[in-house]
JSON list of C-alpha atoms in Angstrom, two decimals:
[
{"chain": "A", "resi": 334, "resn": "MET", "atom": "CA", "xyz": [-0.08, 0.04, -0.18]},
{"chain": "A", "resi": 335, "resn": "ASN", "atom": "CA", "xyz": [2.90, 2.52, 0.71]},
{"chain": "A", "resi": 336, "resn": "ALA", "atom": "CA", "xyz": [4.18, 1.92, -2.54]},
{"chain": "A", "resi": 337, "resn": "MET", "atom": "CA", "xyz": [1.20, 2.69, -4.26]},
{"chain": "A", "resi": 338, "resn": "MET", "atom": "CA", "xyz": [0.63, 5.70, -2.46]},
{"chain": "A", "resi": 339, "resn": "ASP", "atom": "CA", "xyz": [4.01, 6.79, -3.27]},
{"chain": "A", "resi": 340, "resn": "ALA", "atom": "CA", "xyz": [3.43, 6.34, -7.23]},
{"chain": "A", "resi": 341, "resn": "MET", "atom": "CA", "xyz": [0.28, 8.19, -6.72]},
{"chain": "A", "resi": 342, "resn": "VAL", "atom": "CA", "xyz": [2.05, 11.54, -5.41]},
{"chain": "A", "resi": 343, "resn": "ASP", "atom": "CA", "xyz": [5.25, 10.85, -7.91]},
{"chain": "A", "resi": 344, "resn": "ARG", "atom": "CA", "xyz": [5.67, 13.73, -10.40]},
{"chain": "A", "resi": 345, "resn": "SER", "atom": "CA", "xyz": [8.38, 11.95, -11.97]},
{"chain": "A", "resi": 346, "resn": "ARG", "atom": "CA", "xyz": [5.76, 11.62, -15.43]},
{"chain": "A", "resi": 347, "resn": "THR", "atom": "CA", "xyz": [4.99, 14.28, -17.56]},
{"chain": "A", "resi": 348, "resn": "ALA", "atom": "CA", "xyz": [1.83, 15.69, -19.07]},
{"chain": "A", "resi": 349, "resn": "SER", "atom": "CA", "xyz": [1.85, 18.44, -21.35]},
{"chain": "A", "resi": 350, "resn": "GLY", "atom": "CA", "xyz": [5.39, 19.05, -20.58]},
{"chain": "A", "resi": 351, "resn": "LYS", "atom": "CA", "xyz": [4.94, 19.57, -17.13]},
{"chain": "A", "resi": 352, "resn": "HIS", "atom": "CA", "xyz": [5.85, 17.37, -14.46]},
{"chain": "A", "resi": 353, "resn": "THR", "atom": "CA", "xyz": [2.85, 15.77, -12.58]},
{"chain": "A", "resi": 354, "resn": "SER", "atom": "CA", "xyz": [1.22, 13.25, -10.26]},
{"chain": "A", "resi": 355, "resn": "LEU", "atom": "CA", "xyz": [-2.08, 11.10, -10.32]},
{"chain": "A", "resi": 356, "resn": "LEU", "atom": "CA", "xyz": [-2.92, 12.96, -7.56]},
{"chain": "A", "resi": 357, "resn": "ASP", "atom": "CA", "xyz": [-2.39, 16.58, -9.24]},
{"chain": "A", "resi": 358, "resn": "MET", "atom": "CA", "xyz": [-4.70, 15.16, -12.20]},
{"chain": "A", "resi": 359, "resn": "GLY", "atom": "CA", "xyz": [-7.44, 14.53, -9.86]},
{"chain": "A", "resi": 360, "resn": "TYR", "atom": "CA", "xyz": [-6.82, 10.76, -8.60]},
{"chain": "A", "resi": 361, "resn": "ASN", "atom": "CA", "xyz": [-6.94, 11.15, -5.14]},
{"chain": "A", "resi": 362, "resn": "HIS", "atom": "CA", "xyz": [-8.61, 7.63, -3.89]},
{"chain": "A", "resi": 363, "resn": "ILE", "atom": "CA", "xyz": [-6.69, 4.81, -3.05]},
{"chain": "A", "resi": 364, "resn": "GLY", "atom": "CA", "xyz": [-8.06, 1.58, -1.95]},
{"chain": "A", "resi": 365, "resn": "LEU", "atom": "CA", "xyz": [-6.83, -1.82, -0.56]},
{"chain": "A", "resi": 366, "resn": "ASP", "atom": "CA", "xyz": [-9.21, -4.32, -2.02]},
{"chain": "A", "resi": 367, "resn": "GLY", "atom": "CA", "xyz": [-8.31, -7.48, -0.22]},
{"chain": "A", "resi": 368, "resn": "GLY", "atom": "CA", "xyz": [-5.43, -9.37, 2.03]},
{"chain": "A", "resi": 369, "resn": "TRP", "atom": "CA", "xyz": [-6.16, -6.80, 5.16]},
{"chain": "A", "resi": 370, "resn": "ASN", "atom": "CA", "xyz": [-8.41, -8.97, 7.20]},
{"chain": "A", "resi": 371, "resn": "TYR", "atom": "CA", "xyz": [-8.22, -12.22, 9.15]},
{"chain": "A", "resi": 372, "resn": "CYS", "atom": "CA", "xyz": [-10.72, -14.42, 8.30]},
{"chain": "A", "resi": 373, "resn": "PHE", "atom": "CA", "xyz": [-12.20, -16.92, 11.10]},
{"chain": "A", "resi": 374, "resn": "PRO", "atom": "CA", "xyz": [-11.98, -20.62, 9.76]},
{"chain": "A", "resi": 375, "resn": "ASP", "atom": "CA", "xyz": [-15.40, -21.58, 11.62]},
{"chain": "A", "resi": 376, "resn": "ASN", "atom": "CA", "xyz": [-17.77, -19.08, 9.44]},
{"chain": "A", "resi": 377, "resn": "HIS", "atom": "CA", "xyz": [-15.25, -18.59, 6.36]},
{"chain": "A", "resi": 378, "resn": "THR", "atom": "CA", "xyz": [-16.84, -15.42, 5.99]},
{"chain": "A", "resi": 379, "resn": "PHE", "atom": "CA", "xyz": [-16.64, -12.79, 8.72]},
{"chain": "A", "resi": 380, "resn": "HIS", "atom": "CA", "xyz": [-13.96, -10.77, 9.70]},
{"chain": "A", "resi": 381, "resn": "TRP", "atom": "CA", "xyz": [-15.26, -9.41, 12.88]},
{"chain": "A", "resi": 382, "resn": "ALA", "atom": "CA", "xyz": [-14.19, -9.60, 16.42]},
{"chain": "A", "resi": 383, "resn": "SER", "atom": "CA", "xyz": [-17.43, -10.27, 18.72]},
{"chain": "A", "resi": 384, "resn": "ASP", "atom": "CA", "xyz": [-17.24, -6.60, 19.58]},
{"chain": "A", "resi": 385, "resn": "GLY", "atom": "CA", "xyz": [-17.65, -5.54, 15.98]},
{"chain": "A", "resi": 386, "resn": "ARG", "atom": "CA", "xyz": [-13.99, -4.70, 15.44]},
{"chain": "A", "resi": 387, "resn": "PRO", "atom": "CA", "xyz": [-12.27, -5.83, 12.00]},
{"chain": "A", "resi": 388, "resn": "VAL", "atom": "CA", "xyz": [-9.43, -8.02, 12.65]},
{"chain": "A", "resi": 389, "resn": "TRP", "atom": "CA", "xyz": [-6.44, -6.98, 11.06]},
{"chain": "A", "resi": 390, "resn": "ASN", "atom": "CA", "xyz": [-3.89, -9.60, 9.53]},
{"chain": "A", "resi": 391, "resn": "ASP", "atom": "CA", "xyz": [0.02, -9.05, 10.41]},
{"chain": "A", "resi": 392, "resn": "ALA", "atom": "CA", "xyz": [0.34, -8.12, 6.86]},
{"chain": "A", "resi": 393, "resn": "PHE", "atom": "CA", "xyz": [-1.11, -4.66, 7.84]},
{"chain": "A", "resi": 394, "resn": "PRO", "atom": "CA", "xyz": [0.04, -4.27, 11.63]},
{"chain": "A", "resi": 395, "resn": "ASP", "atom": "CA", "xyz": [-0.85, -0.43, 11.45]},
{"chain": "A", "resi": 396, "resn": "PRO", "atom": "CA", "xyz": [-4.03, 0.59, 9.70]},
{"chain": "A", "resi": 397, "resn": "LYS", "atom": "CA", "xyz": [-3.99, 3.84, 11.45]},
{"chain": "A", "resi": 398, "resn": "GLY", "atom": "CA", "xyz": [-0.77, 4.74, 10.40]},
{"chain": "A", "resi": 399, "resn": "MET", "atom": "CA", "xyz": [-1.33, 3.94, 6.83]},
{"chain": "A", "resi": 400, "resn": "VAL", "atom": "CA", "xyz": [-4.89, 6.25, 6.99]},
{"chain": "A", "resi": 401, "resn": "SER", "atom": "CA", "xyz": [-2.73, 8.61, 8.37]},
{"chain": "A", "resi": 402, "resn": "ARG", "atom": "CA", "xyz": [0.12, 8.54, 5.74]},
{"chain": "A", "resi": 403, "resn": "ALA", "atom": "CA", "xyz": [-2.67, 8.54, 3.24]},
{"chain": "A", "resi": 404, "resn": "HIS", "atom": "CA", "xyz": [-3.99, 12.12, 4.44]},
{"chain": "A", "resi": 405, "resn": "LYS", "atom": "CA", "xyz": [-0.56, 13.57, 4.96]},
{"chain": "A", "resi": 406, "resn": "LEU", "atom": "CA", "xyz": [0.30, 12.85, 1.16]},
{"chain": "A", "resi": 407, "resn": "GLY", "atom": "CA", "xyz": [-3.48, 14.23, 0.41]},
{"chain": "A", "resi": 408, "resn": "LEU", "atom": "CA", "xyz": [-5.17, 10.82, -0.90]},
{"chain": "A", "resi": 409, "resn": "SER", "atom": "CA", "xyz": [-8.41, 9.27, 0.26]},
{"chain": "A", "resi": 410, "resn": "PRO", "atom": "CA", "xyz": [-7.72, 5.73, 1.71]},
{"chain": "A", "resi": 411, "resn": "GLY", "atom": "CA", "xyz": [-10.51, 3.13, 1.72]},
{"chain": "A", "resi": 412, "resn": "TRP", "atom": "CA", "xyz": [-10.56, -0.54, 1.88]},
{"chain": "A", "resi": 413, "resn": "TYR", "atom": "CA", "xyz": [-12.71, -3.45, 0.78]},
{"chain": "A", "resi": 414, "resn": "LEU", "atom": "CA", "xyz": [-14.77, -4.60, 3.98]},
{"chain": "A", "resi": 415, "resn": "ASN", "atom": "CA", "xyz": [-16.01, -8.05, 2.88]},
{"chain": "A", "resi": 416, "resn": "ASN", "atom": "CA", "xyz": [-13.81, -10.23, 1.27]},
{"chain": "A", "resi": 417, "resn": "CYS", "atom": "CA", "xyz": [-13.29, -13.55, 3.10]}
]
């Protein structure tokens, strides 16, 4: 996800002769489709703890930090919520 955020704000490409980024061109949404959640083997579909919290797996140890970084870069982060 960090590499994708970096690519969104990278100004190494040009448009009409001007260095620009995808963000400069209006593309500000960045989404995480799958692989972030822990899927419980007993129901094979839900990734929520009994108190309603989504359960993140070890591949994404700091979702709050990821969202904070996206906001600092001017991006609007999101993720697909039902993908077990």
